[in-house]
Tab-separated table of C-alpha atoms (C1' of nucleotides) in Angstrom:
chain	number	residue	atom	x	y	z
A	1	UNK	CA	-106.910	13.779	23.935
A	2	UNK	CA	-107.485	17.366	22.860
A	3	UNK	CA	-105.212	19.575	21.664
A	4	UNK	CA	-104.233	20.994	25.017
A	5	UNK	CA	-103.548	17.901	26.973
A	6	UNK	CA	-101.418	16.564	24.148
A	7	UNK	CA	-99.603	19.466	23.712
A	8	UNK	CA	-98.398	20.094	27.295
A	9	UNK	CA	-98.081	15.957	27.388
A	10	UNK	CA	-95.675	16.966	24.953
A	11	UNK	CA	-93.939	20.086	26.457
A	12	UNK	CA	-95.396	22.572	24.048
A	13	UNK	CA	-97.882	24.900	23.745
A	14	UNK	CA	-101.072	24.505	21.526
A	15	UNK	CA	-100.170	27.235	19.330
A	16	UNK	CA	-96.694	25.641	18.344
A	17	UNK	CA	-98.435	21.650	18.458
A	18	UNK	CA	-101.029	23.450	16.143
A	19	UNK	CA	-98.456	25.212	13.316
A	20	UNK	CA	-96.303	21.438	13.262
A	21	UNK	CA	-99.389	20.257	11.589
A	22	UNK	CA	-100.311	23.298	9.405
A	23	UNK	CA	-96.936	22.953	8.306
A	24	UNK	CA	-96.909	19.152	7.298
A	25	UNK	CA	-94.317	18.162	10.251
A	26	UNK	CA	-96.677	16.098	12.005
A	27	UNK	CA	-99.169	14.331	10.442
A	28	UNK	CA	-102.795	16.300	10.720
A	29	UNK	CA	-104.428	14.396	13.952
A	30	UNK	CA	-107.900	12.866	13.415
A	31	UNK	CA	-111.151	15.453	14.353
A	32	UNK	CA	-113.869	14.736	16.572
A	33	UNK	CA	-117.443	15.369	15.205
A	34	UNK	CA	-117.412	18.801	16.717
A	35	UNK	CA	-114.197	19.347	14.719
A	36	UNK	CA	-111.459	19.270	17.472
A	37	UNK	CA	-108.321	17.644	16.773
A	38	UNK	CA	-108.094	14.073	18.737
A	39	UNK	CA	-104.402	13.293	19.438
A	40	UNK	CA	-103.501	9.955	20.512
A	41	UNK	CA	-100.346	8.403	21.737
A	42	UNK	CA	-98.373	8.003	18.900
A	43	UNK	CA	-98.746	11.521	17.722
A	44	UNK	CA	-97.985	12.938	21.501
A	45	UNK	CA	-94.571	10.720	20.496
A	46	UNK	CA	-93.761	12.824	17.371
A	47	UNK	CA	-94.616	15.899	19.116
A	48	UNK	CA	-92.315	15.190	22.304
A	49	UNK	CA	-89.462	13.569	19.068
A	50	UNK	CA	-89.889	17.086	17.507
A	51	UNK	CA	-89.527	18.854	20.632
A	52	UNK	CA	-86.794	17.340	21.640
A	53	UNK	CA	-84.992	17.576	18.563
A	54	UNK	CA	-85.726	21.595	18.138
A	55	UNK	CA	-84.521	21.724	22.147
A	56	UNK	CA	-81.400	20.374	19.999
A	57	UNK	CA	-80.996	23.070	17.980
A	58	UNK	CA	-82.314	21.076	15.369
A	59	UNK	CA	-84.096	23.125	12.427
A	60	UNK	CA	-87.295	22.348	11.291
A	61	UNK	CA	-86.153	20.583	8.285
A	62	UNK	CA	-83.720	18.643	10.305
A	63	UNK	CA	-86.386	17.551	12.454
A	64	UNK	CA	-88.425	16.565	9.062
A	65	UNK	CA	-85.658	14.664	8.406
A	66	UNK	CA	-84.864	13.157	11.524
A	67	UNK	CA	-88.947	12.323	11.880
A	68	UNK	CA	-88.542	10.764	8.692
A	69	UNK	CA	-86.167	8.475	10.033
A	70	UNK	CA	-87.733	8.077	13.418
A	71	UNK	CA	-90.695	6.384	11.272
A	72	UNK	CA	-88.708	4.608	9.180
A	73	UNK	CA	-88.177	0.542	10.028
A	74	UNK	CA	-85.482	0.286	7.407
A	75	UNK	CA	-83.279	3.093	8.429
A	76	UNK	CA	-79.728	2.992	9.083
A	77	UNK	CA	-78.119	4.745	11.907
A	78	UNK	CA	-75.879	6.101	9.647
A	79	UNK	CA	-78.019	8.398	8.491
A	80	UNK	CA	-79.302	9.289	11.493
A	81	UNK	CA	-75.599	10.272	12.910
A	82	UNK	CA	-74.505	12.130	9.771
A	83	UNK	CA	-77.277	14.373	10.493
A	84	UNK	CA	-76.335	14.561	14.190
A	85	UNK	CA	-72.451	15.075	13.776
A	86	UNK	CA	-73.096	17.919	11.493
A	87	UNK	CA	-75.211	19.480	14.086
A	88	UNK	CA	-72.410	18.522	16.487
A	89	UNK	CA	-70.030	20.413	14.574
A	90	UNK	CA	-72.336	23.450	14.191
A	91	UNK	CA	-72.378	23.307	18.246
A	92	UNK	CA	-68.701	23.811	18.590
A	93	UNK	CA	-68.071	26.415	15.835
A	94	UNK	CA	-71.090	28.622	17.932
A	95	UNK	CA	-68.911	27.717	21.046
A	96	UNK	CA	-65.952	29.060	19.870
A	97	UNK	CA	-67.181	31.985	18.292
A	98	UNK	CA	-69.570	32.794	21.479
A	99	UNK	CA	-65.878	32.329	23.418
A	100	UNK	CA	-63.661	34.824	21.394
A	101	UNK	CA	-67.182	37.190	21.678
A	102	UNK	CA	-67.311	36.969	25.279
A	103	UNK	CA	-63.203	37.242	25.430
A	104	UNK	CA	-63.306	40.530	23.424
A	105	UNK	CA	-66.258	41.525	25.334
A	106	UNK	CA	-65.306	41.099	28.372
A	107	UNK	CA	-61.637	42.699	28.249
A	108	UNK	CA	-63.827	45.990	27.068
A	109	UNK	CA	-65.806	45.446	30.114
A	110	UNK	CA	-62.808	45.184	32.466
A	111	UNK	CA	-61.060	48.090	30.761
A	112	UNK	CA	-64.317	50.756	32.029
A	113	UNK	CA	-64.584	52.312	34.852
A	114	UNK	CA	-68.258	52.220	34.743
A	115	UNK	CA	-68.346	55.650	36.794
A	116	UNK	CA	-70.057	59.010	35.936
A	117	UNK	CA	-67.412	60.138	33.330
A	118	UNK	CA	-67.990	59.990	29.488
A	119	UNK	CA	-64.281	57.881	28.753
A	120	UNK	CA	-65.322	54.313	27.526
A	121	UNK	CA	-62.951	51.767	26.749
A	122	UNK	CA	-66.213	49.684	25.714
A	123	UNK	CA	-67.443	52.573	23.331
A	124	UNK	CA	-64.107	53.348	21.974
A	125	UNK	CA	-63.788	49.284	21.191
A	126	UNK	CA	-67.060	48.963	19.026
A	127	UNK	CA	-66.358	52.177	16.723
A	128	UNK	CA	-62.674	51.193	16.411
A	129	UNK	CA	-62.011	48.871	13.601
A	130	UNK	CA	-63.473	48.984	9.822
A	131	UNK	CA	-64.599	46.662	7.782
A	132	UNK	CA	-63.077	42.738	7.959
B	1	UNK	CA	-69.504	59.054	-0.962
B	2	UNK	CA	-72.150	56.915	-2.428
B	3	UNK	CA	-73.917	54.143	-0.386
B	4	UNK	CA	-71.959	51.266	-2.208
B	5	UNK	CA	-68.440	53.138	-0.839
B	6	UNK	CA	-70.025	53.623	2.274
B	7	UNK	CA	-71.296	50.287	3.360
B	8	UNK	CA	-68.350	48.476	1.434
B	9	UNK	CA	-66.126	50.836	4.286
B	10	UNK	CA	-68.259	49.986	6.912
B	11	UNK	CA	-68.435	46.050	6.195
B	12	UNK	CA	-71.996	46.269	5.627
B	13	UNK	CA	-74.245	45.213	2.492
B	14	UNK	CA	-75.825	48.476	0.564
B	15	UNK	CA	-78.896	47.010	1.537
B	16	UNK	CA	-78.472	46.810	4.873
B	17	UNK	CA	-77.289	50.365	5.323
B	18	UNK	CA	-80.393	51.453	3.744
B	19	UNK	CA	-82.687	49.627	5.883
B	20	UNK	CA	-80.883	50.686	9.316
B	21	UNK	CA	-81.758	54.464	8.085
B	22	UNK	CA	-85.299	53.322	7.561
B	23	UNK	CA	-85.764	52.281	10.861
B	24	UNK	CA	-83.990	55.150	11.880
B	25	UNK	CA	-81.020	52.753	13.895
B	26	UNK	CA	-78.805	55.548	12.277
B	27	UNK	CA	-79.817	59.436	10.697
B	28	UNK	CA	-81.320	59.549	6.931
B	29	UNK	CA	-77.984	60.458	5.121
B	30	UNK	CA	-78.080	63.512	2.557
B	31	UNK	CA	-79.042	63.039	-0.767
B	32	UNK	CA	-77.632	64.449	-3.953
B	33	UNK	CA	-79.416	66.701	-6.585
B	34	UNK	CA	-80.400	63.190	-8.193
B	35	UNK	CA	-81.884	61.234	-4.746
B	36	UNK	CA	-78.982	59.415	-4.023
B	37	UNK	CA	-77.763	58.787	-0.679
B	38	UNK	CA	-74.473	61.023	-0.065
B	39	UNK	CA	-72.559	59.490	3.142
B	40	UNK	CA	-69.816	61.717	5.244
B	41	UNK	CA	-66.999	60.421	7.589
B	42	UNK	CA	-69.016	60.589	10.771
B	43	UNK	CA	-72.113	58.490	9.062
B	44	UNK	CA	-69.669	56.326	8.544
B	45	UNK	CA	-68.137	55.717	11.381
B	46	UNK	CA	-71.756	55.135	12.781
B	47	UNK	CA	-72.151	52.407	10.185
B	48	UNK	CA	-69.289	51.034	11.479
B	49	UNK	CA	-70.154	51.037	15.612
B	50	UNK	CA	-73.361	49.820	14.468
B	51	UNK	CA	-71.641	46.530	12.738
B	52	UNK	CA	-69.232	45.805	15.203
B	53	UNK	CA	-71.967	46.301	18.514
B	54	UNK	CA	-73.942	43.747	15.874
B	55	UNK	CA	-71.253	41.620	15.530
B	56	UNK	CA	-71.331	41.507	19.513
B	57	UNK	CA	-74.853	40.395	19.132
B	58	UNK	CA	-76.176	43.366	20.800
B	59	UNK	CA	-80.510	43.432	19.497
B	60	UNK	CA	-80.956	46.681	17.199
B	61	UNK	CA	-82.581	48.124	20.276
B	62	UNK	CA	-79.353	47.547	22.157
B	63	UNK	CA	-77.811	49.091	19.409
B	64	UNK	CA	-79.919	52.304	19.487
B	65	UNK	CA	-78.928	52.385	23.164
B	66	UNK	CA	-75.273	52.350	22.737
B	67	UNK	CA	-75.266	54.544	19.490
B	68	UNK	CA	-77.304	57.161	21.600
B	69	UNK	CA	-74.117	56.807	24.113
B	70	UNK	CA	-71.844	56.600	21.432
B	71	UNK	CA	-73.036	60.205	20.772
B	72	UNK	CA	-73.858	61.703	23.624
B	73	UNK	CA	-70.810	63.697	25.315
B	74	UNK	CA	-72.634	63.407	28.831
B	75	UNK	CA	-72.645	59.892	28.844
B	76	UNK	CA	-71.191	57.898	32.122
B	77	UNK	CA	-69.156	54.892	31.577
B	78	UNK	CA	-71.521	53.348	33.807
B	79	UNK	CA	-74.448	53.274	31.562
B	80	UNK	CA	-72.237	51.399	28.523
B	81	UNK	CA	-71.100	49.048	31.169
B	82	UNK	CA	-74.202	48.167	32.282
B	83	UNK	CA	-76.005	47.499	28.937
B	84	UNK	CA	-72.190	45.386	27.881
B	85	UNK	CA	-72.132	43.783	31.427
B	86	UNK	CA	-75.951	42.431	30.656
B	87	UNK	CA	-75.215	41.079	27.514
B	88	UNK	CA	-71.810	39.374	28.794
B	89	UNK	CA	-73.834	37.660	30.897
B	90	UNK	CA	-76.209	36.438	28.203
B	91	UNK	CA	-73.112	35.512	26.373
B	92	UNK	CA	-72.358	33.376	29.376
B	93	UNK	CA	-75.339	31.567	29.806
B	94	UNK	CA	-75.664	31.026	26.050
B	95	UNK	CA	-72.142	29.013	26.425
B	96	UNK	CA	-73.147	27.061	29.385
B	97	UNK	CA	-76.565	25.882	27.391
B	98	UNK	CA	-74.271	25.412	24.601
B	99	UNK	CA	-72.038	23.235	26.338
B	100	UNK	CA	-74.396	21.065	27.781
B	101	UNK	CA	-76.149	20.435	24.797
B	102	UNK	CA	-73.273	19.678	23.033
B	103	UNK	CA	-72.444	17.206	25.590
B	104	UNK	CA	-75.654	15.467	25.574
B	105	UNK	CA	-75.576	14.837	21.958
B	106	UNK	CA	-71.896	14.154	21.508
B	107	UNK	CA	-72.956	11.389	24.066
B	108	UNK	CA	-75.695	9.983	21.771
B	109	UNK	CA	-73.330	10.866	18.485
B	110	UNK	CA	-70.992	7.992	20.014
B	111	UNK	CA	-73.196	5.747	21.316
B	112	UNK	CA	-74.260	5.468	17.688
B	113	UNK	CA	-72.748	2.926	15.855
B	114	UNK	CA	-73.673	4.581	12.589
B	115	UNK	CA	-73.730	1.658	10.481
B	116	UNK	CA	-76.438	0.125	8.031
B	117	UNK	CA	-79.059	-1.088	10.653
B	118	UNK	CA	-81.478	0.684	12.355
B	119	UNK	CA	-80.845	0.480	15.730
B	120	UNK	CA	-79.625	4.235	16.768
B	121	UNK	CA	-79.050	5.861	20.501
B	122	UNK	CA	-79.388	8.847	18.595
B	123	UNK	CA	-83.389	8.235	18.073
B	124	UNK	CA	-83.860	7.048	20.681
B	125	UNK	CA	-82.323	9.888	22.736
B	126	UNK	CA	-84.419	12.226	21.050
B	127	UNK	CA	-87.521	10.681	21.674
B	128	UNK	CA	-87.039	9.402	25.284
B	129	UNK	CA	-87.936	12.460	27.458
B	130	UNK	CA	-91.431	13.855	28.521
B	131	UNK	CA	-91.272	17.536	29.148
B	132	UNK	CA	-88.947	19.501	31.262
C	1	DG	C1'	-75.812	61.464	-29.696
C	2	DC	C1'	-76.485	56.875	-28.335
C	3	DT	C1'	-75.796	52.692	-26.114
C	4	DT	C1'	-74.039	49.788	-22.560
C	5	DG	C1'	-73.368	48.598	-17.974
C	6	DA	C1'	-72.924	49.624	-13.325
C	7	DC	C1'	-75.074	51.979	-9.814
C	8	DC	C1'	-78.954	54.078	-7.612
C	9	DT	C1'	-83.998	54.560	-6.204
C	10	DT	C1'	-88.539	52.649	-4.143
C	11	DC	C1'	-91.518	49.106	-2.885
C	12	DC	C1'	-93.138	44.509	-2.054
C	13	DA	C1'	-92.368	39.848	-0.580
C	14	DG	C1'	-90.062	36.260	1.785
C	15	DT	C1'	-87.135	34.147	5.423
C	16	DA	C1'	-87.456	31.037	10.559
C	17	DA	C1'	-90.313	29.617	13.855
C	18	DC	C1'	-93.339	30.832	16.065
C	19	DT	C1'	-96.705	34.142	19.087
C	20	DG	C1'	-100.706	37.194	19.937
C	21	DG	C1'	-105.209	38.331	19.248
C	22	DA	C1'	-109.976	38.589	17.292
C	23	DA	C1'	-114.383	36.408	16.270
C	24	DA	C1'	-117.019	32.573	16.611
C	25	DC	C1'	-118.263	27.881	17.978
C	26	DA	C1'	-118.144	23.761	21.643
C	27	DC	C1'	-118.237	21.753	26.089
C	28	DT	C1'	-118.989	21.509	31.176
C	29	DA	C1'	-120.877	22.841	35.457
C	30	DT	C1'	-124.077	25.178	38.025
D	1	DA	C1'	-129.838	29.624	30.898
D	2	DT	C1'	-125.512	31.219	31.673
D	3	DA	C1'	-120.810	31.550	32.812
D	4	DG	C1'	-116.306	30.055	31.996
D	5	DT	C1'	-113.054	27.610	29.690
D	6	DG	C1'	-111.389	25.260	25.515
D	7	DT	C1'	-111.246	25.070	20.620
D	8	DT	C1'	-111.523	26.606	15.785
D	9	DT	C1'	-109.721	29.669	11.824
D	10	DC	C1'	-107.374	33.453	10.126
D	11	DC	C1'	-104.540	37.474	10.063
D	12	DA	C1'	-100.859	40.192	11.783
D	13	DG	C1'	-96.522	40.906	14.121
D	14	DT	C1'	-91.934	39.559	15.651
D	15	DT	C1'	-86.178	40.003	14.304
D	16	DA	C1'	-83.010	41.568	11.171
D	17	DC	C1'	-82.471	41.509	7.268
D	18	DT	C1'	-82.325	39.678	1.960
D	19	DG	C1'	-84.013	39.104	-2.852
D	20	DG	C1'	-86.043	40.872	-6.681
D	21	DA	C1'	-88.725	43.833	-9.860
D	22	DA	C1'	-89.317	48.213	-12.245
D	23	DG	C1'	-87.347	52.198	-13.284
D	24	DG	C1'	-84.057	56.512	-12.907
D	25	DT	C1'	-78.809	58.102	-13.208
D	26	DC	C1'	-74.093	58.319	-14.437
D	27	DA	C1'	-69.605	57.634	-16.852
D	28	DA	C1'	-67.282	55.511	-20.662
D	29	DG	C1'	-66.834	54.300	-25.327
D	30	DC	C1'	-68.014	54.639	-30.278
DNA sequence: GCTTGACCTTCCAGTAACTGGAAACACTAT
DNA sequence: ATAGTGTTTCCAGTTACTGGAAGGTCAAGC
């Protein structure tokens, strides 16, 4: 399987499939003779794993981490779900920050006119407050 | 007012000030006898709109958009609405993606049993899916 | 006058996670 | 033989800064 087939096997582009390896998160796959890389199914696994896991939110440490433990017979799942909870709780602090942004945001939205006249409620709301 | 004062009013790092004048986000400010950077109430208060439309997650781009508004006496409500009214709705779509990921992997988080063996949903989960 | 320390300057490099593109080689079909 | 597509490497660019080095400036204290 060449790079191309593997990578869209595994929902990515070559480019991306490509810099995993050059950065050590997937193992290197074999070469043919002619020098192109030869994926087979296990590494279209890790690649779809890693996908997954970035589609997550995952960084790419995390998912060097989490591939760690995705090889790793002797595990425990504890591991596996601190890693996952703390991601879980970086989910809901984004969510409630994204919600106060879109709160503010969109009371400065309702407050405009949006006609042909300069006044801006929206304006006047991002140069109001200093520092804090 | 030196660019320490300045930034420190406007919530921003020295460094940070300096580079939005390099890309030109905001004017060069004067400069003393000496070469260093001499801010005025109105630079300021640019600093400032610049933060807060940041803080919004408007792009720098967005942010040279709206500062050009923020200036310009002719400006129509409409325009600032428009550009705020876009970016509300990334906001939006941003929370629904949000939400639904943090669904899906609160749903693998408690599936896990998190103890010592390896058996883990949350692996599994990860790995499961071709692309889509 | 001299030193100390805080502040300022410029410039270069690095961050995260890719993406785009150039130049050259390989493979397949006609 | 040639055209067209796929693959290789390598370098540069993206976003929005941040860190750090090397050196100039300023105010205070002795």
């Amino acid at each position: 399987m060449n790079i191309s087939a593997a990578s869209k096997a595994a929902g990515l582009s070559a480019k991306t499939a490509r810099y995993y390896a050059d950065i050590g998160l997937v193992p290197a796959p074999a070469r043919s003779e002619s020098g192109y890389r030869s994926y087979d199914g296990a590494s279209v696994r890790k690649l779809i794993f890693v996908r997954r896991a970035r589609e997550f939110g995952f960084s790419i440490s995390e998912c060097r981490e989490l591939l760690g433990l995705y090889e790793d017979r002797q595990r425990s799942s504890a591991d596996v779900k601190r890693i996952a909870t703390r991601r879980l709780a970086e989910i809901a602090l984004k969510q409630k920050e994204l919600q106060s942004l879109h709160d503010e945001l969109a009371h400065l939205v309702d407050a405009c006119k949006g006609d042909d006249r300069p006044d801006c409620p929206i304006i006047d709301g991002l140069g109001a407050r200093r520092a804090g």
